[in-house]
Each structure stands twice: as structure tokens, then as C-alpha cells.
Short mmCIF file of C-alpha atoms in Angstrom, two decimals:
data_model
loop_
_atom_site.label_atom_id
_atom_site.label_comp_id
_atom_site.label_asym_id
_atom_site.label_seq_id
_atom_site.Cartn_x
_atom_site.Cartn_y
_atom_site.Cartn_z
CA MET A 1 0.00 0.00 0.00
CA GLU A 2 2.85 2.28 0.79
CA ALA A 3 4.40 1.54 -2.54
CA GLN A 4 1.11 2.36 -4.16
CA ALA A 5 0.95 5.66 -2.39
CA GLN A 6 4.46 6.42 -3.46
CA GLN A 7 3.58 5.52 -6.99
CA ALA A 8 0.65 7.88 -6.92
CA GLU A 9 2.83 10.61 -5.56
CA LYS A 10 5.34 10.04 -8.28
CA GLU A 11 2.68 9.92 -10.93
CA ASP A 12 0.87 13.15 -10.50
CA ASP A 13 -0.85 14.18 -7.36
CA PHE A 14 0.05 17.72 -8.23
CA ILE A 15 -2.94 19.95 -7.80
CA TYR A 16 -3.31 22.51 -10.53
CA PRO A 17 -4.90 25.89 -9.96
CA ILE A 18 -8.15 26.44 -11.78
CA PHE A 19 -6.67 28.97 -14.17
CA TYR A 20 -4.58 26.18 -15.70
CA GLN A 21 -7.78 24.74 -17.13
CA TYR A 22 -9.16 28.09 -18.29
CA PRO A 23 -8.28 28.60 -21.96
CA PRO A 24 -7.65 32.37 -22.04
CA TYR A 25 -4.83 31.98 -19.55
CA PHE A 26 -2.79 30.46 -22.36
CA THR A 27 -3.06 33.67 -24.35
CA LEU A 28 -1.02 36.60 -23.18
CA GLN A 29 -3.63 39.18 -22.23
CA PRO A 30 -3.29 42.55 -23.95
CA VAL A 31 -4.55 44.56 -20.98
CA LYS A 32 -1.53 45.37 -18.85
CA GLU A 33 -3.11 44.91 -15.44
CA THR A 34 -4.69 41.60 -16.36
CA GLN A 35 -1.47 40.42 -17.92
CA GLN A 36 0.46 41.18 -14.75
CA LYS A 37 -1.89 39.04 -12.72
CA GLN A 38 -1.71 36.36 -15.35
CA ARG A 39 2.08 36.29 -15.33
CA LEU A 40 2.17 36.27 -11.55
CA LEU A 41 -0.10 33.23 -11.46
CA TRP A 42 1.94 31.38 -14.05
CA LYS A 43 5.20 32.25 -12.33
CA ASP A 44 3.98 30.80 -9.04
CA LEU A 45 2.66 27.75 -10.81
CA ILE A 46 6.00 27.07 -12.51
CA LEU A 47 7.85 27.30 -9.21
CA ARG A 48 5.36 25.10 -7.43
CA TYR A 49 5.35 22.57 -10.24
CA CYS A 50 9.14 22.35 -10.38
CA ARG A 51 9.39 22.00 -6.63
CA HIS A 52 6.79 19.28 -6.60
CA HIS A 53 8.35 17.30 -9.40
CA ARG A 54 11.91 18.25 -8.53
CA VAL A 55 12.43 19.63 -12.00
CA PHE A 56 15.41 21.90 -12.53
CA VAL A 57 15.46 22.57 -16.24
CA VAL A 58 12.49 24.14 -17.94
CA SER A 59 12.62 24.37 -21.69
CA ALA A 60 11.12 27.22 -23.61
CA GLU A 61 11.45 25.45 -26.95
CA ASP A 62 8.33 24.44 -28.80
CA ALA A 63 9.90 21.16 -29.80
CA GLU A 64 10.62 20.16 -26.22
CA ASP A 65 7.03 20.68 -25.08
CA PHE A 66 7.56 21.06 -21.36
CA PRO A 67 4.50 19.28 -19.92
CA LEU A 68 3.33 22.16 -17.77
CA PHE A 69 3.09 24.44 -20.77
CA HIS A 70 0.68 22.21 -22.63
CA ASN A 71 -2.76 21.30 -21.37
CA PRO A 72 -4.28 18.77 -23.77
CA ALA A 73 -7.55 18.72 -21.82
CA ILE A 74 -8.35 22.12 -23.29
CA ASN A 75 -6.03 21.91 -26.26
CA ARG A 76 -3.96 24.92 -25.32
CA ARG A 77 -0.24 25.47 -25.13
CA LEU A 78 1.92 28.46 -24.40
CA THR A 79 3.72 30.08 -27.28
CA ARG A 80 7.48 30.28 -27.14
CA GLU A 81 7.27 34.04 -26.60
CA PHE A 82 5.00 33.56 -23.62
CA LYS A 83 7.29 30.91 -22.12
CA VAL A 84 10.34 33.13 -22.53
CA LEU A 85 8.46 35.99 -20.91
CA LEU A 86 7.53 33.86 -17.90
CA LEU A 87 10.96 32.37 -17.44
CA ASP A 88 12.42 35.82 -17.77
CA ASP A 89 10.12 36.98 -14.98
CA LEU A 90 11.55 34.21 -12.84
CA VAL A 91 15.11 35.12 -13.78
CA ARG A 92 14.47 38.71 -12.84
CA GLN A 93 13.20 37.80 -9.39
CA GLY A 94 16.20 35.54 -8.87
CA SER A 95 14.25 32.29 -9.05
CA ALA A 96 15.79 31.09 -12.29
CA LEU A 97 18.85 31.35 -14.52
CA TRP A 98 18.95 31.18 -18.28
CA SER A 99 20.97 28.13 -19.27
CA ASP A 100 22.05 29.71 -22.53
CA ARG A 101 22.08 33.01 -24.29
CA ALA A 102 19.47 31.92 -26.79
CA GLN A 103 17.04 31.44 -23.90
CA ARG A 104 16.23 27.92 -24.92
CA ALA A 105 15.92 26.71 -21.35
CA ALA A 106 16.16 28.01 -17.83
CA LEU A 107 17.39 26.54 -14.60
CA VAL A 108 14.60 26.99 -12.09
CA LEU A 109 15.74 27.64 -8.54
CA TRP A 110 12.71 26.63 -6.54
CA ARG A 111 15.06 26.90 -3.60
CA ALA A 112 17.34 29.90 -3.55
CA ILE A 113 21.07 29.19 -3.84
CA PRO A 114 21.82 30.14 -0.19
CA GLU A 115 19.10 27.71 0.90
CA TRP A 116 20.67 24.93 -1.13
CA ALA A 117 24.03 25.85 0.34
CA GLU A 118 22.63 25.61 3.84
CA LEU A 119 21.06 22.24 3.06
CA ILE A 120 24.31 20.90 1.63
CA TYR A 121 26.34 22.07 4.57
CA ARG A 122 23.91 20.58 7.04
CA TRP A 123 23.95 17.31 5.09
CA ALA A 124 27.75 17.23 5.07
CA ARG A 125 27.92 17.81 8.79
CA GLY A 126 25.27 15.21 9.38
CA CYS A 127 27.34 12.68 7.47
CA GLY A 128 30.53 13.71 9.24
CA PHE A 129 32.25 14.91 6.08
CA GLU A 130 33.89 17.88 7.72
CA ASP A 131 37.50 18.21 6.72
CA SER A 132 37.15 15.56 4.08
CA VAL A 133 36.57 15.67 0.35
CA VAL A 134 33.39 14.57 -1.34
CA THR A 135 33.07 14.43 -5.09
CA VAL A 136 30.32 16.34 -6.80
CA ASP A 137 29.09 13.11 -8.35
CA GLU A 138 28.72 11.59 -4.91
CA MET A 139 26.74 14.58 -3.81
CA GLN A 140 24.36 14.18 -6.71
CA SER A 141 23.76 10.48 -6.67
CA GLY A 142 25.95 8.81 -4.06
CA MET A 143 24.60 6.50 -1.41
CA TYR A 144 24.80 9.24 1.19
CA VAL A 145 22.33 11.48 -0.61
CA THR A 146 19.83 8.76 -1.46
CA GLY A 147 16.51 9.73 -0.01
CA THR A 148 17.64 13.18 0.99
CA GLU A 149 16.69 16.53 -0.44
CA LEU A 150 19.93 16.60 -2.34
CA GLU A 151 19.35 13.53 -4.44
CA GLY A 152 19.34 14.39 -8.10
CA LEU A 153 20.28 17.99 -7.54
CA HIS A 154 21.21 19.66 -10.78
CA ARG A 155 24.97 19.99 -11.17
CA GLU A 156 24.88 23.66 -12.00
CA VAL A 157 22.77 24.41 -8.94
CA LEU A 158 25.02 22.26 -6.80
CA VAL A 159 28.17 24.01 -7.96
CA ARG A 160 26.62 27.41 -7.40
CA ALA A 161 25.58 26.40 -3.91
CA VAL A 162 29.08 25.19 -3.12
CA ARG A 163 30.46 28.48 -4.43
CA ASN A 164 28.12 30.15 -1.98
CA LEU A 165 29.57 28.01 0.82
CA GLU A 166 33.04 28.98 -0.36
CA GLN A 167 32.19 32.61 0.14
CA GLN A 168 31.10 31.83 3.67
CA GLY A 169 34.34 29.94 4.25
CA LYS A 170 32.51 26.70 4.84
CA ALA A 171 33.76 24.72 1.86
CA LYS A 172 36.14 24.68 -1.06
CA LEU A 173 35.59 23.42 -4.56
CA PHE A 174 38.45 21.46 -6.14
CA LYS A 175 38.93 20.61 -9.75
CA GLY A 176 40.13 17.05 -10.25
CA ALA A 177 43.08 16.23 -12.42
CA LEU A 178 40.90 15.12 -15.29
CA GLY A 179 38.82 18.26 -15.04
CA ASP A 180 35.65 16.24 -14.91
CA ASP A 181 35.48 15.06 -11.35
CA GLU A 182 35.14 17.96 -9.03
CA GLY A 183 35.43 17.60 -5.31
CA VAL A 184 34.28 19.62 -2.36
CA LYS A 185 36.06 19.93 0.91
CA PHE A 186 33.94 21.00 3.85
CA PHE A 187 35.36 22.91 6.77
CA THR A 188 34.31 22.93 10.37
CA GLN A 189 33.23 26.32 11.50
CA ALA A 190 35.16 27.87 14.28
CA MET B 1 -83.63 82.92 15.41
CA ARG B 2 -81.02 84.90 13.59
CA ARG B 3 -77.87 85.49 15.40
CA ARG B 4 -76.56 88.88 14.94
CA PRO B 5 -72.92 89.73 14.98
CA GLY B 6 -71.84 91.20 18.23
CA LEU B 7 -69.24 91.02 20.90
CA GLN B 8 -71.20 88.53 22.91
CA GLY B 9 -71.73 86.31 19.90
CA LEU B 10 -68.00 86.27 19.17
CA ALA B 11 -67.17 85.42 22.74
CA ARG B 12 -69.65 82.59 22.73
CA ASP B 13 -68.20 81.21 19.53
CA LYS B 14 -64.74 81.30 20.94
CA ALA B 15 -65.83 79.58 24.13
CA ALA B 16 -67.46 76.83 22.12
CA ARG B 17 -64.34 76.42 19.95
CA ASP B 18 -62.15 76.25 23.02
CA GLN B 19 -64.31 73.62 24.50
CA PHE B 20 -64.28 71.57 21.35
CA LYS B 21 -60.51 71.91 21.18
CA ALA B 22 -60.11 70.83 24.78
CA VAL B 23 -62.23 67.78 24.20
CA GLY B 24 -60.34 67.09 20.94
CA ASP B 25 -57.00 67.32 22.70
CA GLN B 26 -58.20 64.99 25.34
CA VAL B 27 -59.32 62.48 22.76
CA ASN B 28 -56.03 62.80 20.95
CA ALA B 29 -54.08 62.32 24.13
CA THR B 30 -56.01 59.20 24.98
CA LYS B 31 -55.55 57.93 21.45
CA LEU B 32 -51.84 58.58 21.62
CA GLU B 33 -51.64 56.93 24.97
CA ALA B 34 -53.53 53.95 23.64
CA MET B 35 -51.28 53.92 20.59
CA LYS B 36 -48.19 54.06 22.73
CA ALA B 37 -49.47 51.31 24.90
CA LEU B 38 -50.27 49.29 21.83
CA MET B 39 -46.80 49.88 20.43
CA ARG B 40 -45.22 48.94 23.73
CA HIS B 41 -47.31 45.87 23.82
CA PHE B 42 -46.49 45.14 20.24
CA GLN B 43 -42.79 45.62 20.69
CA ALA B 44 -42.91 43.42 23.73
CA SER B 45 -44.75 40.79 21.77
CA LEU B 46 -42.31 41.03 18.92
CA GLN B 47 -39.42 40.73 21.31
CA GLU B 48 -41.09 37.86 23.02
CA PHE B 49 -41.66 36.29 19.65
CA ALA B 50 -38.08 36.88 18.60
CA LEU B 51 -36.80 35.53 21.87
CA LYS B 52 -39.04 32.52 21.69
CA HIS B 53 -38.08 31.75 18.13
CA ARG B 54 -34.54 32.91 18.47
CA GLN B 55 -33.16 29.52 17.68
CA ASP B 56 -35.38 29.17 14.65
CA ILE B 57 -34.47 32.61 13.41
CA ARG B 58 -30.81 31.86 13.73
CA ARG B 59 -30.98 28.35 12.40
CA ASP B 60 -33.47 28.45 9.62
CA PRO B 61 -32.80 30.72 6.67
CA VAL B 62 -36.38 30.52 5.42
CA PHE B 63 -37.83 31.43 8.80
CA ARG B 64 -35.31 34.24 9.04
CA ALA B 65 -36.40 35.66 5.71
CA GLN B 66 -40.03 35.55 6.87
CA PHE B 67 -39.12 37.28 10.10
CA HIS B 68 -37.36 39.99 8.14
CA ALA B 69 -40.39 40.40 5.90
CA MET B 70 -42.64 40.76 8.94
CA CYS B 71 -40.36 43.31 10.51
CA ALA B 72 -40.21 45.27 7.28
CA ASN B 73 -44.02 45.32 7.08
CA ILE B 74 -44.36 46.96 10.44
CA GLY B 75 -41.46 49.29 9.91
CA VAL B 76 -38.96 47.72 12.27
CA ASP B 77 -35.49 47.03 11.05
CA PRO B 78 -33.78 44.58 13.35
CA LEU B 79 -30.53 45.20 11.51
CA SER B 80 -30.41 48.96 11.69
CA SER B 81 -29.81 49.18 15.39
CA ASN B 82 -26.40 47.89 16.13
CA LYS B 83 -26.86 48.25 19.81
CA GLY B 84 -30.03 47.82 21.73
CA THR B 85 -32.54 45.11 22.17
CA TRP B 86 -32.55 43.62 18.72
CA ASN B 87 -28.90 43.04 18.47
CA LYS B 88 -28.72 41.66 21.98
CA LEU B 89 -31.71 39.51 21.37
CA LEU B 90 -30.74 37.97 18.09
CA GLY B 91 -27.08 38.71 17.65
CA PHE B 92 -27.92 39.83 14.13
CA GLY B 93 -25.22 42.43 14.08
CA ASP B 94 -22.56 39.79 14.50
CA PHE B 95 -24.29 37.41 12.19
CA TYR B 96 -24.47 39.72 9.21
CA TYR B 97 -21.15 41.27 10.01
CA GLU B 98 -19.56 37.88 9.89
CA LEU B 99 -21.40 37.03 6.72
CA GLY B 100 -20.24 40.29 5.19
CA VAL B 101 -16.66 39.37 5.95
CA GLN B 102 -17.13 36.05 4.25
CA VAL B 103 -18.70 37.65 1.21
CA VAL B 104 -15.84 40.12 0.97
CA GLU B 105 -13.41 37.28 1.32
CA ALA B 106 -15.04 35.31 -1.47
CA CYS B 107 -15.10 38.28 -3.80
CA ILE B 108 -11.58 39.45 -3.09
CA THR B 109 -10.11 36.00 -3.37
CA ALA B 110 -11.82 35.57 -6.70
CA ARG B 111 -11.23 39.08 -7.94
CA PRO B 112 -7.93 38.53 -9.71
CA PHE B 113 -9.73 35.86 -11.62
CA THR B 114 -13.18 37.27 -12.12
CA GLY B 115 -12.40 40.93 -12.53
CA GLY B 116 -14.69 41.89 -9.67
CA LEU B 117 -17.96 40.35 -10.70
CA MET B 118 -19.10 37.04 -9.29
CA GLU B 119 -22.35 35.14 -9.48
CA LEU B 120 -24.30 35.32 -6.25
CA GLY B 121 -24.78 31.57 -6.38
CA LEU B 122 -21.02 31.07 -6.45
CA VAL B 123 -20.48 33.45 -3.59
CA HIS B 124 -23.13 31.53 -1.72
CA LYS B 125 -21.37 28.24 -2.35
CA TYR B 126 -18.08 29.70 -1.29
CA VAL B 127 -19.52 31.15 1.90
CA GLN B 128 -21.32 27.92 2.78
CA ARG B 129 -18.13 26.00 2.35
CA ARG B 130 -16.12 28.58 4.19
CA ARG B 131 -18.46 28.37 7.16
CA GLY B 132 -18.19 24.64 7.29
CA ALA B 133 -20.82 21.98 7.75
CA ALA B 134 -21.18 22.62 11.47
CA ALA B 135 -22.33 26.21 11.05
CA ASP B 136 -25.95 27.17 10.63
CA PRO B 137 -26.93 27.37 6.99
CA VAL B 138 -27.32 30.70 5.28
CA SER B 139 -29.48 31.57 2.32
CA GLU B 140 -28.89 33.84 -0.63
CA ASP B 141 -31.37 36.17 1.04
CA ASP B 142 -28.99 36.45 3.98
CA LEU B 143 -26.15 37.20 1.63
CA VAL B 144 -28.17 39.91 -0.05
CA ARG B 145 -28.76 41.49 3.37
CA ALA B 146 -25.10 41.24 4.25
CA ILE B 147 -24.13 42.80 0.93
CA GLU B 148 -26.60 45.63 1.49
CA ARG B 149 -24.80 46.29 4.78
CA LEU B 150 -21.49 46.31 2.92
CA ALA B 151 -22.78 48.87 0.46
CA GLY B 152 -22.90 51.30 3.36
CA LEU B 153 -19.14 51.15 3.59
CA GLY B 154 -18.81 52.80 0.22
CA SER B 155 -16.52 50.02 -0.84
CA GLY B 156 -18.21 49.44 -4.15
CA PHE B 157 -19.85 46.24 -3.03
CA GLY B 158 -23.24 45.75 -4.50
CA LEU B 159 -25.58 43.54 -6.40
CA VAL B 160 -26.14 43.67 -10.12
CA LYS B 161 -28.77 41.80 -12.03
CA ILE B 162 -27.72 40.56 -15.42
CA GLY B 163 -29.90 38.34 -17.52
CA GLY B 164 -32.00 37.06 -14.64
CA LYS B 165 -29.01 36.22 -12.50
CA GLN B 166 -27.66 38.17 -9.60
CA PHE B 167 -24.01 39.08 -9.46
CA VAL B 168 -22.00 40.49 -6.61
CA ARG B 169 -19.94 43.43 -7.73
CA SER B 170 -16.78 44.15 -5.77
CA VAL B 171 -15.37 46.96 -7.89
CA PRO B 172 -16.65 50.50 -7.77
CA THR B 173 -17.20 50.90 -11.52
CA GLU B 174 -20.65 50.84 -12.98
CA LEU B 175 -21.33 48.37 -15.75
CA SER B 176 -22.42 49.82 -19.05
CA THR B 177 -25.48 48.38 -20.70
CA ASP B 178 -23.30 47.05 -23.50
CA SER B 179 -21.14 45.17 -20.99
CA ASN B 180 -24.31 43.84 -19.43
CA THR B 181 -25.50 42.59 -22.78
CA LEU B 182 -22.24 40.83 -23.49
CA ILE B 183 -22.06 39.23 -20.05
CA GLU B 184 -25.59 38.01 -20.57
CA LEU B 185 -24.59 36.63 -23.94
CA ALA B 186 -21.63 34.79 -22.46
CA GLN B 187 -23.92 33.40 -19.80
CA ARG B 188 -26.33 32.17 -22.41
CA LEU B 189 -23.62 30.62 -24.57
CA GLY B 190 -21.84 28.89 -21.70
CA GLY B 191 -19.13 31.31 -20.63
CA TYR B 192 -17.51 32.42 -23.86
CA PHE B 193 -18.30 33.66 -27.35
CA SER B 194 -16.63 34.48 -30.63
CA LEU B 195 -16.81 37.75 -32.48
CA ALA B 196 -19.26 36.21 -34.92
CA ASP B 197 -21.45 34.97 -32.07
CA ALA B 198 -21.54 38.41 -30.57
CA LEU B 199 -22.28 40.14 -33.87
CA SER B 200 -25.13 37.87 -34.79
CA ASN B 201 -26.66 38.00 -31.31
CA THR B 202 -26.42 41.71 -30.62
CA ARG B 203 -26.84 42.93 -34.21
CA TRP B 204 -24.52 45.78 -33.30
CA GLN B 205 -22.19 47.56 -35.65
CA GLU B 206 -18.79 45.92 -35.47
CA GLU B 207 -17.32 49.17 -34.25
CA ARG B 208 -19.63 49.29 -31.27
CA LEU B 209 -18.94 45.68 -30.42
CA ARG B 210 -15.19 46.23 -30.50
CA ASP B 211 -15.52 49.25 -28.25
CA ALA B 212 -17.60 47.27 -25.80
CA LEU B 213 -15.13 44.38 -25.84
CA ALA B 214 -12.19 46.71 -25.29
CA ALA B 215 -13.95 48.38 -22.39
CA MET B 216 -14.73 45.07 -20.75
CA ALA B 217 -11.18 43.84 -21.21
CA ARG B 218 -9.90 47.00 -19.56
CA GLU B 219 -12.15 46.31 -16.58
CA GLY B 220 -10.80 42.79 -16.36
CA LEU B 221 -14.24 41.37 -17.12
CA LEU B 222 -13.20 39.81 -20.39
CA LEU B 223 -10.28 37.59 -21.30
CA ILE B 224 -8.97 36.94 -24.75
CA ASP B 225 -8.25 33.49 -26.02
CA ASP B 226 -6.39 33.11 -29.28
CA GLN B 227 -6.47 29.34 -28.95
CA PRO B 228 -2.70 28.98 -29.05
CA GLY B 229 -1.79 25.45 -29.85
CA ALA B 230 -5.29 24.49 -30.86
CA GLY B 231 -4.13 23.80 -34.39
CA GLY B 232 -0.86 21.97 -33.85
CA PRO B 233 2.32 23.51 -32.49
CA ALA B 234 2.09 27.20 -31.85
CA SER B 235 3.32 29.45 -34.56
CA SER B 236 5.30 32.43 -33.52
CA ALA B 237 3.29 34.59 -35.88
CA ALA B 238 0.23 34.15 -33.70
CA ALA B 239 2.16 35.17 -30.65
CA ALA B 240 3.76 38.18 -32.26
CA ALA B 241 0.38 39.80 -32.68
CA VAL B 242 -0.27 39.47 -28.99
CA ALA B 243 3.02 40.75 -27.76
CA PRO B 244 3.15 44.25 -26.33
CA SER B 245 0.53 46.04 -28.39
CA PRO B 246 -2.25 47.11 -26.07
CA LEU B 247 -5.93 47.22 -26.82
CA ALA B 248 -5.95 49.03 -30.09
CA ALA B 249 -4.14 46.39 -32.05
CA GLY B 250 -4.48 43.51 -29.66
CA LEU B 251 -8.22 43.54 -29.50
CA ALA B 252 -9.31 45.07 -32.72
CA ALA B 253 -7.28 43.06 -35.18
CA PRO B 254 -7.59 39.37 -34.62
CA SER B 255 -6.20 38.81 -38.09
CA SER B 256 -3.63 36.31 -36.92
CA SER B 257 -6.23 34.16 -35.24
CA PRO B 258 -9.63 34.27 -36.82
CA GLN B 259 -11.17 32.09 -34.14
CA ARG B 260 -10.40 34.29 -31.23
CA LEU B 261 -12.69 33.58 -28.30
CA TYR B 262 -13.77 35.95 -25.59
CA TRP B 263 -14.24 34.51 -22.12
CA VAL B 264 -16.19 36.15 -19.33
CA PRO B 265 -14.80 34.86 -16.04
CA ALA B 266 -17.69 36.33 -14.06
CA VAL B 267 -19.74 33.49 -15.45
CA ALA B 268 -19.02 30.34 -13.48
CA VAL B 269 -15.69 29.14 -14.74
CA LEU B 270 -15.78 25.39 -14.21
CA PRO B 271 -19.05 24.79 -16.03
CA ALA B 272 -17.72 27.00 -18.82
CA ILE B 273 -14.63 24.84 -19.12
CA GLU B 274 -16.73 21.70 -19.19
CA HIS B 275 -18.98 23.22 -21.79
CA TYR B 276 -15.99 24.07 -23.91
CA ARG B 277 -14.53 20.60 -23.56
CA GLN B 278 -17.80 19.08 -24.67
CA ALA B 279 -18.19 21.46 -27.56
CA GLU B 280 -14.67 20.85 -28.81
CA GLY B 281 -14.84 17.10 -28.42
CA LEU B 282 -12.21 17.16 -25.71
CA ALA B 283 -14.35 15.53 -23.05
CA ALA B 284 -12.48 12.25 -23.37
CA VAL B 285 -9.05 13.81 -22.88
CA PRO B 286 -7.94 13.14 -19.32
CA SER B 287 -7.99 16.26 -17.24
CA VAL B 288 -5.56 17.37 -14.58
CA ARG B 289 -6.49 17.53 -10.93
CA LEU B 290 -7.75 20.96 -10.14
CA ALA B 291 -7.73 22.76 -6.86
CA ASP B 292 -10.90 23.07 -4.91
CA MET B 293 -12.10 26.60 -4.41
CA ALA B 294 -12.41 26.04 -0.69
CA GLY B 295 -8.77 24.99 -0.59
CA VAL B 296 -7.82 28.59 -0.46
CA ALA B 297 -10.00 29.55 2.47
CA PRO B 298 -8.16 27.96 5.38
CA LEU B 299 -5.15 30.20 5.64
CA GLY B 300 -2.09 28.22 4.82
CA GLY B 301 -3.68 24.89 5.64
CA GLY B 302 -5.30 22.63 3.12
CA GLY B 303 -8.02 20.06 3.08
CA GLY B 304 -11.57 19.92 4.33
CA GLY B 305 -10.67 19.73 8.00
CA GLY B 306 -8.84 22.99 7.65
CA ALA B 307 -11.87 24.65 6.15
CA ALA B 308 -14.06 23.53 9.00
CA ALA B 309 -11.52 24.66 11.54
CA ALA B 310 -11.22 28.05 9.91
CA ALA B 311 -14.98 28.42 9.90
CA ALA B 312 -15.19 27.38 13.51
CA GLU B 313 -12.58 29.92 14.37
CA VAL B 314 -14.62 32.66 12.77
CA GLN B 315 -17.73 31.45 14.51
CA GLY B 316 -16.08 31.26 17.85
CA ALA B 317 -14.31 34.57 17.73
CA PRO B 318 -16.53 37.34 16.48
CA GLY B 319 -14.06 39.74 18.00
CA VAL B 320 -11.55 39.12 15.23
CA ARG B 321 -11.46 42.21 13.08
CA ALA B 322 -12.89 41.84 9.63
CA GLU B 323 -10.09 43.72 7.97
CA GLU B 324 -7.49 41.49 9.56
CA GLN B 325 -9.26 38.42 8.37
CA VAL B 326 -9.60 39.72 4.88
CA ALA B 327 -6.03 40.94 4.81
CA ALA B 328 -4.82 37.57 5.95
CA VAL B 329 -6.81 35.85 3.27
CA VAL B 330 -5.49 38.14 0.60
CA ALA B 331 -1.95 37.70 1.85
CA GLY B 332 -2.26 33.95 1.94
CA LEU B 333 -3.55 33.90 -1.57
CA GLY B 334 -0.48 32.35 -3.10
CA GLY B 335 -2.16 29.67 -5.13
CA LEU B 336 -5.30 31.52 -6.10
CA ASP B 337 -7.18 28.32 -6.49
CA LEU B 338 -10.64 29.58 -6.10
CA VAL B 339 -13.59 30.12 -8.40
CA GLY B 340 -15.88 27.35 -9.33
CA GLY B 341 -18.45 25.47 -7.46
CA HIS B 342 -17.08 22.07 -6.77
CA VAL B 343 -14.07 19.89 -6.67
CA VAL B 344 -13.09 18.67 -10.07
CA GLU B 345 -11.48 15.34 -9.89
CA ARG B 346 -11.67 13.87 -13.27
CA ARG B 347 -8.56 11.96 -13.90
CA GLY B 348 -7.87 9.64 -16.71
CA SER B 349 -7.46 6.10 -15.61
#
């Protein structure tokens, strides 16, 4: 039964707001005030959706068809312009980063970088990794992160969070000899 | 015998008049006294009646409406006196005050969605749900009374009748007759219409229709739907027309999308969506799980238990300031999940 519940959770127990089913919300409204409300609603929905599904990369490309931006039940999908506009709103409020200059996809930070940093540091201390080196790969998918908040964390987000820890003097990022395997050394705080 | 004019005659006349007047006054005084006594008696009876049926009046919306009608007939307004016997007796002040808060809450929560116009029936559903199952039921009549109280605040709250249905207005603007006509049309057609629908139904000049549409859009009473994605992957040409150009171009030149639809969110949204899905043959497409409109009411908490708890809290603490409650609701709006009458849980298997 527990497995079933987990399955259901994995599947989609995400609750959509009613506007997601209301066709005009897929058209950018020409009236400024209405459009602001519309963009605010969408922005919140994107963040909530990504947090729920632990999604980090949201594509703005038509070809990719990010599931949230297409509601087949009413046969509506966001145009690329609309998607870019929304993701740009998120970028401007610091909740996302464009992955590329062409604005093909954005990295959605449903937790702010300092929050991720805090989580990572707490995790490292909890595992007793102070003064030792952990590879970035291990922090993404190693046995110590299985079942924790950090599992499957996007590499870019992870690195940025570690950089944040660096600034606080809590960790240091090392480049491995091959350039591919990066490691993090955590420090105990005085 | 002919009476001749003379001093004595005049004096006699005057004496007679005085006597008549004295007797008249006396009669009047007795009448007044009797009247007063009757009124006292009547008021006492009414109070006695109210006290005796207090439970019924509070519990039963139909009985309450009848009581109000009776009071109105004899020129007593149990609502107008905030202090005094009536309020103490029935607690009406609190009752309608509380109801007013809930109406305001419903309207304000829905406002970003509905543009400030909401069907009374929907407000009623929201309020019922907000109060929880344990609370005494309220009728639309009660809501109307509560809204009439709100009107006194000058907040723009009021009732509008459009096409045989009552709407609660929570914005100060007056609706033009053209807007009324179009809202009525949307109501008749299931929540939305196309330009062609509107032209054939109103028989207006296109110019007039476009003006009316633009005005409604500005008020937030009308939303535009260019059906992006309805015909395969979205073309960027369709989007370009929508981009930054405000009303002039955006509304008046639907050249890029001939089947532009106009949606009126004041008309119940969920039935409109269902109607659209039926009309477009989309009924079989599995739908996502939608939020319940009551989900927004319990501040921060979710689920039915939360709603009941929130309602109980309102019931139990009439001292909580209305503004605070409303402000908290508005602040906690995050998800904006309201509008609609029922939970939609239609998931594909």
C-alpha cells in the first residue's frame, strides 16, 4: 500500500490551480493589469510545479514541449514568446537562470542558492564529512544522498551552492586532475 | 332665530371652539396613549416572539427571511440598530457582520480571476463552504442582506442583475449596458463567445462591439483566447500579434487568429470549461487535478478539515477584526485556487 501511495505521488498528485484549465490563460492578455496578474499566477505555478516534481530545467522550446506548458484537456499550449516571458520573470526575481544566451531553457531555482548551500552544509555535517573531500558526483547520486533533499540535484545548482559556501568559508571546490570530477572539501566552522 | 354679529356672539363662539378643542385634545391624548401602549405591547410581543423563536431565526434561513419580511411590514429594522434590544436579542449584528466578511473574502479571493464580478450563487457556495458543515446554513437572502450592509461602507460592493441572474460586484465601476448585454450573452452561450457569435446576437455595428469588448477587457471582465496550440504547435506569428501592443491592435485586429474567443470569467468558470470541452470534443481527454475553491479559504492549511476549523474559528471569535481576516486571506492567496463550485477530480485512468 505504501508503494502504491508512493507511486501515486510520483505519478501526478500535483494539484493545478483552476486557471490552468481556463483557456484564455494560455493567451497573453493585452490589458496590462490583467497580464500582470496572469504572469504572476503562471510564475507561481512554474515554481510550485518544479518544486513538486523536482524539476530543474524548464525548456522554452516548442519542440521540447515542457508538460506544464501544454494542457491537452483544453487543447492549449503556451507560445514560445509567452514561455520566454515567464521564465524571464523568474530570472528577474532571482528564481531562475537562463541556461544559454538563446534562452532555450532556464534553470529553475525553486530553492534559492543560499538555501541549497545551507542544506548541503547541514547534510555534510550530518554525514561527518567535515574536513574531508566529497566528489560532486557523490553529492548528486551517491549512497549518502539517497533519499535526501539533495538527491538528483542539478549539477549547475550544486556548484553554485558550493560556491556560496566557499564565500562563507565553509567549503572549497576542487577541480580534479581530469577536469571532470570535481570535489568539495567541507570545513568545520570555528 | 337669527344670530346677529356682536361682541357677545363672538365670545360665545370662541368659548365653544375652546371647548371643542379641549375635548379634541383629550381624545387625541387618549388615542396617543392607547397607541403608545399598543406599540409597547407590540414591541414586547415582537421581542417575546423573537426571543421565543430565536433559535429558529438563527438556524433556519427561510424562517429568518419571513421574520425579516414581517419586521419590514411593520417598519422595524432589526438590523439597523447595532446596539439595543434587537442586536442583543438575536445577535444579528454579528451574524451579518460575519457574513459580510465572508462575502468580501469570497469576492476578493476571486477578484484577480473574475475581474470583480461574481455570481451570487457562487459566492453563496463559497460562503457555505467557508463556514463549514457545522455552522448554521445561510441563504442567498442572507447574503443579499449582508451585501446591502457592505454597500454602506462605500466600498463598491453591491448587487447587479444581469440576464436574470444576480451578481456580486466588488469593484466600484458601474457596468455599461453594452457590458451587461455581453455578459448576458456569455452566460447564455456557456461562458464564452466568438466575435461572430456576438455580432449575430447583438446585431450591433462591429465598431460598437469592438468598443464594448475593449472596455470590458480594460475592466478585467473579459479575457482573450487566441487558442494557441489548438491547431498543432504554436506558430510564432500568432504570438507576435499578442506581444506588447495594447488594446488598439491587440483587440481590434484578430487577423492572426480568426477564431479568437472571448471569455467572461464572471460566469461560473468550471461549467464554462466543461462546456468548452464538450463542444470541442475534448471531453475524453484526461484532465488534470484541479484545486478546490475552498482549498484557499483555510489560511495556509489545506483540506476539508482545515476549512471547518477556519470556519469554527470565525464562529467562535466574532471579535476578530474583519479587515485582519480579509487581509490575511489576501496575503495567503499564493495559489489563487478559487472560483468554481465544486471539486473537479476527473482523472484519466
